[in-house]
Amino acid sequence: MTDLTGLTIAEARDKLTKKEISSIELTDAYLGAIDHANGTLNAYVAVTPDKARAMAKASDEKIGKGEAGALEGIPLGIKDLFSTEGVHTQAASHILDGFEPRYESTVTANLWADGAVMLGKLNMDEFAMGSSNETSYYGPVKNPWRKAGSNADMVPGGSSGGSAAAVAAHLCAGATATDTGGSIRQPAALTGTVGIKPTYGRCSRWGIVAFASSLDQAGPIARDVRDSAILLKSMASSDAKDTTSVDREVPDYEAAVGRSVRGLKIGIPKEYRMDGMPEEIETLWQQGIAWLKDAGAEIVDVSLPHTKYALPAYYIVAPAEASSNLARYDGVRYGLRVPGGNIAEMYENTRAAGFGREVKRRIMIGTYVLSAGYYDAYYLQAQKVRTLIKRDFETVYADGVDALLTPATPSAAFGIGDQDMAADPVKMYLNDIFTVTVNMAGLPGIAVPAGLSAAGLPLGLQLIGRPFDEETLFAAGAVIEQAAGRFRPDKWW
Amino acid sequence: MTIVDTRDPNPKSFIPGATGDWEIIIGMEVHAQVLSDSKLFSGASTDFGAEANSHVSLVDAAMPGMLPVINEECVRQAVRTGLGLKAQINKRSVFDRKNYFYPDLPQGYQISQFKDPIVGEGTVTVSVGPNNQGEFEDIEVGIERLHLEQDAGKSMHDQHPSMSFVDLNRSGVALMEIVSKPDMRSADEAKAYLTKLRTILRYLGTCNGNMDEGSMRADVNVSVRRPGGPFGTRCEIKNVNSIRFVGQAIESEARRQIALIEDGGMVEQETRLFDPSKGETRAMRNKEDAHDYRYFPDPDLLPLEFDQAYIDALLSELPELPDDKKNRFIEEGGLSTYDASILVSEKAIADFYEEVAKGRDAKQAANWVINDLLGALNKDGKSIEETPVSAAQLGAILDLIREGTISGKIAKDLFEIVWNEGGDPKRIVEDRGMKQVTDTGAIEKAVDDVMAANSDKVEQAKAKPSMAGWFVGQVMKATGGKANPQAVNALVKDKLGVE
């Protein structure tokens, strides 16, 4: 019998429906794989075998009765940022020690309602702040990919590094993730997986630990475009509990996979051609352009003139919101409390011990840019930039462009403990250079694996769509996937 | 904000100092708890006095991942209040976060409205008085703005020797912060403004105005200046929780500032607290300690938007407000300004009066409600809601007077019986034989009896007609006050042969 963990969601769904396999078998196969690999890869921060088996058993019964949901019996990993009732929910932070919510996030509740099985909670950068999964209180996640002929451990990207690594290493059939500045698309690109950040408002943020509320959006990381479409269909909903979620029907995304891109107008933004960008990224981009052209798409050069301001503006808006969102972690009601002689000391001790360096850095930046006398120069200015970035995209779309093609990241995965990045946080922030604009404009973006670097590490391309036109991204993404082929790491763990 | 002086200096409210007269400048920020079943951004109940932490939703406790959802009822109430204050209603307003750390502030920020409040400028007409001549003076107090915000929870420092406890029942309850312009010039004006504001809120049903429960609290800004001169530095007196204390706080703070300046010192801009037991204010924090609240638009909430039709609908359903009611009472019922002002001071009193006056003599109804009913309520320390005499009962008493069944004097006795024992006034009059005797035969007999028994006085009275009154009194006494006084008077005079 083949290894059940090798099945995509679509394949497993097919076999489950035909009763060739049971969800219990599939779930046990994943639990076995996690048991074997997690000590090495550190993708999960909490595994929930009892819950997984109970859910799998229930799914098998439903399948037996012909009442299967869209994801019936499919085992998934959940990023630690999603509230899961009675289960470890700590945003990979020390400050949420022991926190198990009595509520379930809307996105995960949607997945369970469709029959999915929870394997456990996935590692991530603390409070989703990071691009390498090295800021986690639970230690870094190792990328299942290594350079050819090297034993050096690489980062899986971040912040959804656990999600990407678990999907790439087949430690789950698919995973939930979140994306504030690139946290789905960058790790997907660095692990040879598919990640889509849908339009802001497509998935409810209710029950997701907030990082930067106006940018945060949930989405899936999956092995291929079809699986990501299947997952997003279940995750998305309009939710009265999140007033920023959009009251709009969720389309059948899977139907868009395989749809022709003939006649689509794909824009190539010239501002994404950065100084010092590695040759192989440029080559990959040109390859992507060629594939889409071959599939019948029309390629047009476009300009998004305010792109260069996106990253600095992002690193004002996101920390500003974060500094306020993270104020609730004060040791008073839940999580870590480090006592002090008075309330101010208790706050200081708790927050000093509870937050890691990167989180503290962003709280400091955010507090600074919102302070009296600085607000206008930083926060207000950044909001103006944000409006201009949004307008750039609107102009291009108004000219008839259906989607944009860009590289997903400026480089392939780098080493864990990379000295350059450790010494200069801005170098780390540059990982998000191609992805933050999408969050700033609230648009959908998908990262699809498109090739390997010279060193043998995966590289991805990004497609950016019109608001709520995820379907075009699935269609065009599938064309790239079809042309590029699938990428799987050699198992070394 | 530039301050516009809308008032002419009035020597009546000047405070004499050692170096000359001073004028007090007062502005107020009133926090009024919105009357709504649930909180501003959560479904938790707003009931007062529940067990600690029993009305707390996940949002109110700021659990991770929780999001606020605006309660439309609170928006409706804020707009209605704005309309009641004759204010500009802003069709687009924005919720901001006001960031600071405190254990009873679970989110680490209060959701409030900073730059774009839901209600803009308005005005309140305040009747100050009555003075000892029974006169009221009307002044206009400008409203700067009204905005919606969350209340905080409550810290309790007396429950444990070394720890503080937190009750989050109030956390997230909707407040309207109503900011006045610095248009008041005396403690009396400030008290009258607060009273009027509370009356308007109660008429609208948007706040119960119970200051002792903390449903309404006032921050009072006080500064002093030479009459008509440049404005002085103000101090803010926080969280004053009764109208009387507002008056005391203003007077003591003004005296403090005047003494300070006259001694060659300067008023520092600071936040102060009023201590009712000492009757004075004390410093809480100065300008340097002021928080930097780092306001920014709450990204969890979209701007609040509604159209003119929404406002128009609320306007059309607005109840009659005290000023309009007062004018109507004066015009329709011919009441004096004084009487009308008293009747509209509370909606329940106005309603009571209207029920009594319906189909009856307005002035008589007003007299009875003000002198007899409110007098008795006041004496017993009861509110209009607790009145033992209903409007229907008082109305029945007035009917009995009008029909001539009882005299005005008997009516007072009847009122007292109804007050103490309750019951149908008409029935009481019948059962207890309180009916006025109008049967001339019976009255004539009583007059004859009295005259027969006092023949000496009859002779005297014929010579001195003014003594007729003595006979009237005797007859009334003999009939237990039930005889129609006019009939008795006529008969006595007739029989005495005097005019």
PDB file of N, CA and C in Angstrom, chain B residues 457-467 496 498:
ATOM      1  N   LYS B 457     -76.296  87.563  69.291  1.00  0.00           N
ATOM      2  CA  LYS B 457     -75.346  87.913  68.210  1.00  0.00           C
ATOM      3  C   LYS B 457     -76.074  88.369  66.951  1.00  0.00           C
ATOM      4  N   VAL B 458     -77.321  87.824  66.775  1.00  0.00           N
ATOM      5  CA  VAL B 458     -78.090  88.248  65.617  1.00  0.00           C
ATOM      6  C   VAL B 458     -78.327  89.761  65.681  1.00  0.00           C
ATOM      7  N   GLU B 459     -78.649  90.223  66.846  1.00  0.00           N
ATOM      8  CA  GLU B 459     -78.916  91.643  67.004  1.00  0.00           C
ATOM      9  C   GLU B 459     -77.654  92.463  66.724  1.00  0.00           C
ATOM     10  N   GLN B 460     -76.569  91.978  67.292  1.00  0.00           N
ATOM     11  CA  GLN B 460     -75.290  92.684  67.075  1.00  0.00           C
ATOM     12  C   GLN B 460     -74.951  92.741  65.600  1.00  0.00           C
ATOM     13  N   ALA B 461     -75.176  91.615  64.922  1.00  0.00           N
ATOM     14  CA  ALA B 461     -74.782  91.512  63.515  1.00  0.00           C
ATOM     15  C   ALA B 461     -75.611  92.429  62.634  1.00  0.00           C
ATOM     16  N   LYS B 462     -76.876  92.634  63.030  1.00  0.00           N
ATOM     17  CA  LYS B 462     -77.711  93.519  62.225  1.00  0.00           C
ATOM     18  C   LYS B 462     -77.143  94.938  62.236  1.00  0.00           C
ATOM     19  N   ALA B 463     -76.514  95.287  63.376  1.00  0.00           N
ATOM     20  CA  ALA B 463     -75.901  96.600  63.464  1.00  0.00           C
ATOM     21  C   ALA B 463     -74.531  96.626  62.807  1.00  0.00           C
ATOM     22  N   LYS B 464     -73.858  95.486  62.826  1.00  0.00           N
ATOM     23  CA  LYS B 464     -72.479  95.435  62.302  1.00  0.00           C
ATOM     24  C   LYS B 464     -72.376  94.274  61.288  1.00  0.00           C
ATOM     25  N   PRO B 465     -72.721  94.562  60.036  1.00  0.00           N
ATOM     26  CA  PRO B 465     -72.847  93.519  59.017  1.00  0.00           C
ATOM     27  C   PRO B 465     -71.601  92.615  58.882  1.00  0.00           C
ATOM     28  N   SER B 466     -70.469  93.147  59.205  1.00  0.00           N
ATOM     29  CA  SER B 466     -69.269  92.318  59.013  1.00  0.00           C
ATOM     30  C   SER B 466     -69.287  91.078  59.899  1.00  0.00           C
ATOM     31  N   MET B 467     -70.170  91.088  60.912  1.00  0.00           N
ATOM     32  CA  MET B 467     -70.238  89.926  61.778  1.00  0.00           C
ATOM     33  C   MET B 467     -70.924  88.731  61.110  1.00  0.00           C
ATOM     34  N   LEU B 496     -80.214  88.065  58.049  1.00  0.00           N
ATOM     35  CA  LEU B 496     -79.804  89.185  58.890  1.00  0.00           C
ATOM     36  C   LEU B 496     -80.284  90.508  58.301  1.00  0.00           C
ATOM     37  N   VAL B 498     -78.787  92.077  55.891  1.00  0.00           N
ATOM     38  CA  VAL B 498     -77.634  92.943  55.576  1.00  0.00           C
ATOM     39  C   VAL B 498     -77.159  92.687  54.175  1.00  0.00           C
TER      40      VAL B 498
END
